[in-house]
Every structure is written in structure tokens, then in C-alpha cells.
PDB file of C-alpha atoms and ligand atoms in Angstrom:
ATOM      1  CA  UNK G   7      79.701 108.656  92.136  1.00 98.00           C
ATOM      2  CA  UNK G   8      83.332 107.952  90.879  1.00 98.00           C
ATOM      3  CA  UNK G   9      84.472 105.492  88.657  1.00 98.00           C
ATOM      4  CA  UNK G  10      88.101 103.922  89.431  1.00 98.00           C
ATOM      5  CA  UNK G  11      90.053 102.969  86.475  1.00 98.00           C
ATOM      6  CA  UNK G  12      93.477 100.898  87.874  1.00 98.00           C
ATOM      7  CA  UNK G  13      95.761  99.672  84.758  1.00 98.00           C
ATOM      8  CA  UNK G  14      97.185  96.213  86.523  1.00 98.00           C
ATOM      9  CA  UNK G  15      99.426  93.481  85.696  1.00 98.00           C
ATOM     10  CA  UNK G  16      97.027  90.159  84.621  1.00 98.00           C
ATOM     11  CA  UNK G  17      97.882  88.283  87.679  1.00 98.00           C
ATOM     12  CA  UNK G  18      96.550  90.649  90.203  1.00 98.00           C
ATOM     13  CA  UNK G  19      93.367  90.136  88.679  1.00 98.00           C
ATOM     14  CA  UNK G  20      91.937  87.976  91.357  1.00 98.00           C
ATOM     15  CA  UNK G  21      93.120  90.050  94.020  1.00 98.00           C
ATOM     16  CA  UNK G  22      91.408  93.677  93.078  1.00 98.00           C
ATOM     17  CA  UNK G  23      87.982  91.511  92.001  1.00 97.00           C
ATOM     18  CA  UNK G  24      88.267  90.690  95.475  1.00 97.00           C
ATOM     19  CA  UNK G  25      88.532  93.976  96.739  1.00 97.00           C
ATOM     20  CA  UNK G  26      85.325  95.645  94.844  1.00 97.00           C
ATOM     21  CA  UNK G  27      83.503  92.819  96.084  1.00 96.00           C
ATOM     22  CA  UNK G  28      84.280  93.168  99.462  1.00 96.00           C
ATOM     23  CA  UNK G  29      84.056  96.651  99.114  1.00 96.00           C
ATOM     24  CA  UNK G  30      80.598  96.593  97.545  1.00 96.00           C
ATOM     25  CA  UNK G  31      80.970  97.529  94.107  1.00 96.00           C
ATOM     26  CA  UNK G  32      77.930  96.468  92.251  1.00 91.00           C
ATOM     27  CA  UNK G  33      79.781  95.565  88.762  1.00 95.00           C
ATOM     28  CA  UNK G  34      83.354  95.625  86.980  1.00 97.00           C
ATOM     29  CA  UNK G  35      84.150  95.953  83.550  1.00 98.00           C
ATOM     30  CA  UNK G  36      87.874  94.673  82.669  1.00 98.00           C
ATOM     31  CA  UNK G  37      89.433  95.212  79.131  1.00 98.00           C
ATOM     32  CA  UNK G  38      92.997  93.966  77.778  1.00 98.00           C
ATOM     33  CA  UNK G  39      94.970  97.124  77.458  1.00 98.00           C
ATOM     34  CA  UNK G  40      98.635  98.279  76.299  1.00 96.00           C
ATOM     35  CA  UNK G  41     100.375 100.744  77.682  1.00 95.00           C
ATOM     36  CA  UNK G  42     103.337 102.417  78.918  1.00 92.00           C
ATOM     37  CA  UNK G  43     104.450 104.552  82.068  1.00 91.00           C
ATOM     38  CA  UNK G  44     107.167 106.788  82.902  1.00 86.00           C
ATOM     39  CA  UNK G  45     110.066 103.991  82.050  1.00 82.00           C
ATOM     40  CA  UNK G  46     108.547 104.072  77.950  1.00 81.00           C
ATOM     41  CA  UNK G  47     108.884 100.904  77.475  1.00 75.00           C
ATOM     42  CA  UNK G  48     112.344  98.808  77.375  1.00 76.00           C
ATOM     43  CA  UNK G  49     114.544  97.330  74.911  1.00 79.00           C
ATOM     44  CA  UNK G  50     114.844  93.260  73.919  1.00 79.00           C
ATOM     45  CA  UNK G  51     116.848  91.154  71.574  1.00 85.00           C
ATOM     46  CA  UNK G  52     115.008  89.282  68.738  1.00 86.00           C
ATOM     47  CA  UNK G  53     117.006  87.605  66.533  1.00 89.00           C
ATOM     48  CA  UNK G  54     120.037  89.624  67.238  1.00 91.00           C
ATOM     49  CA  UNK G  55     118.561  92.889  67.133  1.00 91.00           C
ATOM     50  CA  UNK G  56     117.631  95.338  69.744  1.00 87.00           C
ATOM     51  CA  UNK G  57     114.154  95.931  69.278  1.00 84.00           C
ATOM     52  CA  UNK G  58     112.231  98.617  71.307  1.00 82.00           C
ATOM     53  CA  UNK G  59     109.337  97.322  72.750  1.00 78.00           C
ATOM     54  CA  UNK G  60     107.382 100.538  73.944  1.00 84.00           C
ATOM     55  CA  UNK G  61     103.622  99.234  74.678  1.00 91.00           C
ATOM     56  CA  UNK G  62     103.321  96.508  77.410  1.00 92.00           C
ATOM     57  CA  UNK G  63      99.971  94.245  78.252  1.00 95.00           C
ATOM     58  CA  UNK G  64      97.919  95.224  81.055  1.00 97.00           C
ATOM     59  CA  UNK G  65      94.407  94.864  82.028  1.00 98.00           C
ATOM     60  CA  UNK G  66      91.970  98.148  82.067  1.00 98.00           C
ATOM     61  CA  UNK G  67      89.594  97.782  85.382  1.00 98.00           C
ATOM     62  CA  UNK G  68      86.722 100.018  85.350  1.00 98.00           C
ATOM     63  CA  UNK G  69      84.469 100.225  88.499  1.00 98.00           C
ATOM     64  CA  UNK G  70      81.921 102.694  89.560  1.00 98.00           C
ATOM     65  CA  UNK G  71      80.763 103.433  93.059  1.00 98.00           C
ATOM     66  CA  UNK G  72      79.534 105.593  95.632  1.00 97.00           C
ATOM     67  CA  UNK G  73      82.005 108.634  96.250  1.00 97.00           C
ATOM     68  CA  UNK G  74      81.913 107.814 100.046  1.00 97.00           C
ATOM     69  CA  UNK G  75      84.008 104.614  99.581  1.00 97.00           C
ATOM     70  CA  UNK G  76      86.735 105.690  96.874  1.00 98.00           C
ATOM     71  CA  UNK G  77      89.266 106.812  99.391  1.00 98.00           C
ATOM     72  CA  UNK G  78      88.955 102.936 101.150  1.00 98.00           C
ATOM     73  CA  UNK G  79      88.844 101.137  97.637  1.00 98.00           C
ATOM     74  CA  UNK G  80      91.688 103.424  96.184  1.00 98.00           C
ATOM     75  CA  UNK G  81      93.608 102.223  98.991  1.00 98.00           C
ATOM     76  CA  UNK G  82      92.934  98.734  99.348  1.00 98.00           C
ATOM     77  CA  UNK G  83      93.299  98.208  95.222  1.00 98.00           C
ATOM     78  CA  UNK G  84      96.803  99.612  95.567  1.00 98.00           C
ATOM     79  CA  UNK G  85      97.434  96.912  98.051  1.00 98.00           C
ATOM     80  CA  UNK G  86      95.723  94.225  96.508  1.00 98.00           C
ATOM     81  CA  UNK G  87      97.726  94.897  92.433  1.00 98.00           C
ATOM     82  CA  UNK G  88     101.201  95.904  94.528  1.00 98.00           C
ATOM     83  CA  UNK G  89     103.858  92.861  93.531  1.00 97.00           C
ATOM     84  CA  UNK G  90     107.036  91.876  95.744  1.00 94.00           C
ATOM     85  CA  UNK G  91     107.330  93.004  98.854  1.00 93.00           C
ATOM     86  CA  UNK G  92     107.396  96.812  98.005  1.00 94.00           C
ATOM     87  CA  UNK G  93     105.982  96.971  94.940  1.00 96.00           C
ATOM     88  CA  UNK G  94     107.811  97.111  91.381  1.00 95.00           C
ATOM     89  CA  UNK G  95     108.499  99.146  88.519  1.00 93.00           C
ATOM     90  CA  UNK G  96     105.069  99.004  85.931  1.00 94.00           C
ATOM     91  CA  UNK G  97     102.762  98.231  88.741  1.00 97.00           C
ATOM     92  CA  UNK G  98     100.574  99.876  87.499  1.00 97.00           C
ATOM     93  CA  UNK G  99      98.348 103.512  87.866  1.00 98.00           C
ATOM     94  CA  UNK G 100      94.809 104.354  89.543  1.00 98.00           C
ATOM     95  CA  UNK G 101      92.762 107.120  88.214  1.00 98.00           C
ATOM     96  CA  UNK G 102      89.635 108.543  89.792  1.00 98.00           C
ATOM     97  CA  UNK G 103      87.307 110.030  87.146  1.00 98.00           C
ATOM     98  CA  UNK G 104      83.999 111.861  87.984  1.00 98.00           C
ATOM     99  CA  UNK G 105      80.244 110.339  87.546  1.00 98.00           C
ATOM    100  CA  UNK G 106      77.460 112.421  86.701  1.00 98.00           C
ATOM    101  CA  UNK G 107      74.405 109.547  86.998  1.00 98.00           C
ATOM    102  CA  UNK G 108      74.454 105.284  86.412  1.00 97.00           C
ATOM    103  CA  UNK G 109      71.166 103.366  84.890  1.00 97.00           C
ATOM    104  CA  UNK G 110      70.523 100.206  85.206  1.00 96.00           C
ATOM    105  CA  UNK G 111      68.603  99.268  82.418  1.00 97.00           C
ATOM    106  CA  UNK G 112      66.752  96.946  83.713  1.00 96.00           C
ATOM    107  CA  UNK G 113      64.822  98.975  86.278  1.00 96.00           C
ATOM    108  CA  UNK G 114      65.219 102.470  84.876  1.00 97.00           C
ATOM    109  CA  UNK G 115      66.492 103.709  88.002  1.00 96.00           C
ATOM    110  CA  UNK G 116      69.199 106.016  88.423  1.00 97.00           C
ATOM    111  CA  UNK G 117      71.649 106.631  90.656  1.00 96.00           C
ATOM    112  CA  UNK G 118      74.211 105.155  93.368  1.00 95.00           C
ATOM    113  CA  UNK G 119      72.233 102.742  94.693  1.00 94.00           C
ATOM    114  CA  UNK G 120      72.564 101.076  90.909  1.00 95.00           C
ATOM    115  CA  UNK G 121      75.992 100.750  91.646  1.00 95.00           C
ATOM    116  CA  UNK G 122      76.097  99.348  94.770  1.00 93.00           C
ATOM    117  CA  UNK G 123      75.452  95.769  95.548  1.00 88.00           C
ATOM    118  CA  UNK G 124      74.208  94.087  99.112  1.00 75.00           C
ATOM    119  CA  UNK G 125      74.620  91.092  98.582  1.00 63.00           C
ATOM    120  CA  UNK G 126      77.981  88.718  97.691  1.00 56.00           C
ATOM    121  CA  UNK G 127      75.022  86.315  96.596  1.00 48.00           C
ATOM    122  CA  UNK G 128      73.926  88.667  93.476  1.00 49.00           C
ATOM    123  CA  UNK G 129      76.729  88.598  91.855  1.00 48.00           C
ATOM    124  CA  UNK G 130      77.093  86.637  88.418  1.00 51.00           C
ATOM    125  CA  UNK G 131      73.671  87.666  87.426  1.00 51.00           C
TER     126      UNK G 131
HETATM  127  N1  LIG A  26      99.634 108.936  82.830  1.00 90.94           N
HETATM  128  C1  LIG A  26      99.085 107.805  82.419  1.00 90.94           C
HETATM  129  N2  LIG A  26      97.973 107.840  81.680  1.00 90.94           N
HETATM  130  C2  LIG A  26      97.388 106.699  81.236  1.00 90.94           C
HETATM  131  N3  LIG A  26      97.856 105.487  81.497  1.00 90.94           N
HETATM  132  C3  LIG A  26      98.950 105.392  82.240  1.00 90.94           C
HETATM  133  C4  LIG A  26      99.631 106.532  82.751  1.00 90.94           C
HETATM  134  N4  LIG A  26     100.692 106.109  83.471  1.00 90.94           N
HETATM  135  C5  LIG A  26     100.677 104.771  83.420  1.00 90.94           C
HETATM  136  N5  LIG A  26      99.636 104.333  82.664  1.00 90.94           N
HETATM  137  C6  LIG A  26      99.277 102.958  82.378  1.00 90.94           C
HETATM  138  O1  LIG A  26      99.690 102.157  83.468  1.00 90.94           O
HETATM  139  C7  LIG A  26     100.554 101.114  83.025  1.00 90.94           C
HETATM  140  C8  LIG A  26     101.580 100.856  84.084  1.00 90.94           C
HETATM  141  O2  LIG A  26     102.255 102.053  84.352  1.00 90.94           O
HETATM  142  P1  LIG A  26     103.501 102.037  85.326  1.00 90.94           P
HETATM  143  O3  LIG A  26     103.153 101.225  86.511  1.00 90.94           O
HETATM  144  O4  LIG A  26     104.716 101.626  84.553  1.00 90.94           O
HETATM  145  O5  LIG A  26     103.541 103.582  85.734  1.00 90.94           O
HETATM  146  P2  LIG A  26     104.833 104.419  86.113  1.00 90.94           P
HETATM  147  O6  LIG A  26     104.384 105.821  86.292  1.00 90.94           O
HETATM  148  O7  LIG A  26     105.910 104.143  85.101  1.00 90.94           O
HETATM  149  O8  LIG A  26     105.230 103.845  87.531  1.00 90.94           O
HETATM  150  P3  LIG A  26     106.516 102.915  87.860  1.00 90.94           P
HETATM  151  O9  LIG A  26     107.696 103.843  87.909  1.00 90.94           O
HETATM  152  O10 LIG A  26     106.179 102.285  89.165  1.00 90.94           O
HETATM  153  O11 LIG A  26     106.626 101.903  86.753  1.00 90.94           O
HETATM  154  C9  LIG A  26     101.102 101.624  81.718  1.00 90.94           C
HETATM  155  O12 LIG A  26     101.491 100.539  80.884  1.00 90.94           O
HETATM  156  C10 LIG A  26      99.932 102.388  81.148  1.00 90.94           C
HETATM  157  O13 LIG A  26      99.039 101.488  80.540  1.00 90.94           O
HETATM  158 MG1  LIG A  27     106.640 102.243  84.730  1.00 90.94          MG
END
């Protein structure tokens, strides 16, 4: 198993949820991040002064899955939090991060198949 981590603006939300669904993902977990990339942040004017804004808002998306469909989601996540027509600066990053075991606590069973979901119709519970 791998879980995907993609730092993405707020309003491609939607768009990536819709991805791991399609995709199969049993779960997400989404957290309100800030962050910076390779520009460090940028400069603005508040009341007269340049002030250096360095950390920006973003949204942490955690999913974990079954290593056979990383190289599709990776893919297809890139698409889906890309803005404009070729993509602008502080898109955002995708990290793939290694997965030793999953519970679900509910069941005690271990596993992928605890991250993997059949069923568009299971989801919200
Ligand atoms: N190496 C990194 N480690 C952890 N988080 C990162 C890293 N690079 C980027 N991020 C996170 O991703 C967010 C968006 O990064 P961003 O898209 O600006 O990356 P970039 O490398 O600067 O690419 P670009 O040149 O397209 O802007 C950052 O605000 C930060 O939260
Ligand atoms: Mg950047």
C-alpha cells in the first residue's frame, strides 16, 4: 500500500475527491495546511509596507491505496488539481509515501482490501 499526500489549492477540492472515488480509494483525510514551494513565498503591500508573506493556504490530502493503482491516481490527481490551461505557479506537489499495514477498526482486519472500496454507494458511512 501507498499513501498519496497532494498539497492543492482549495478549489480543486472537488475535482481530486472525484478522482479517489472513481479510482477506488476507500477513504480521504483532508487538513488545512500552509506552505511554501520553490518561489518562498511573495511580497504584498499592507498599509504601505512591503510585507513578506512566506506561508500560503493549501489543503493537505491524504489517501491510502493499493500500490497497483498509484501510478493511475498520481496521474489523474495531477490532472484533476492542474489550474489554467497549463498549469500555474503553486499548483501544488504529490508525494508518494510507503504503507506498511491499514486497520479498520471496526472489523479488525488488516490490509489493502481495508482501503479499497467497491462500491460508490458506501461512501459517507
Ligand atoms: N518539498 C516540499 N515538501 C513539502 N511540501 C512542499 C514541498 N514543495 C511544495 N510543498 C507544498 O506544496 C505547496 C505548493 O507548492 P508549489 O506548487 O508552489 O511547488 P513548487 O515546487 O514551487 O512548484 P511551482 O514552481 O509550480 O510553484 C507549498 O505551499 C507547500 O505546502
Ligand atoms: Mg511554487
Amino acid at each position: 500500500m501507498k499513501m498519496v499526500v497532494a498539497i492543492i489549492r482549495h478549489e480543486r477540492l472537488q475535482e481530486v475527491q472525484d478522482v479517489l472515488d472513481e479510482c477506488g480509494v476507500s477513504g480521504v483525510t483532508v487538513t488545512e495546511v500552509k506552505g511554501c514551494g520553490a518561489q518562498r513565498g511573495y511580497t504584498e503591500k499592507y498599509r504601505g509596507a512591503s510585507v513578506h508573506i512566506s506561508l500560503r493556504p493549501r489543503l493537505k490530502v491524504e489517501a491510502v491505496m493499493q500500490s497497483e493503482i498509484v501510478k493511475t491516481v498520481v496521474d489523474k490527481l495531477a490532472e484533476a488539481a492542474r489550474t489554467g490551461d497549463h498549469g500555474e505557479v503553486g499548483d501544488g506537489k504529490i508525494f508518494v509515501i510507503g504503507v506498511e499495514d491499514a486497520v479498520r477498526i471496526r472489523t479488525g482486519e488488516h490490509g489493502p482490501e481495508t482501503v479499497r472500496h467497491a462500491e460508490r454507494a458506501m461512501w459517507g458511512h
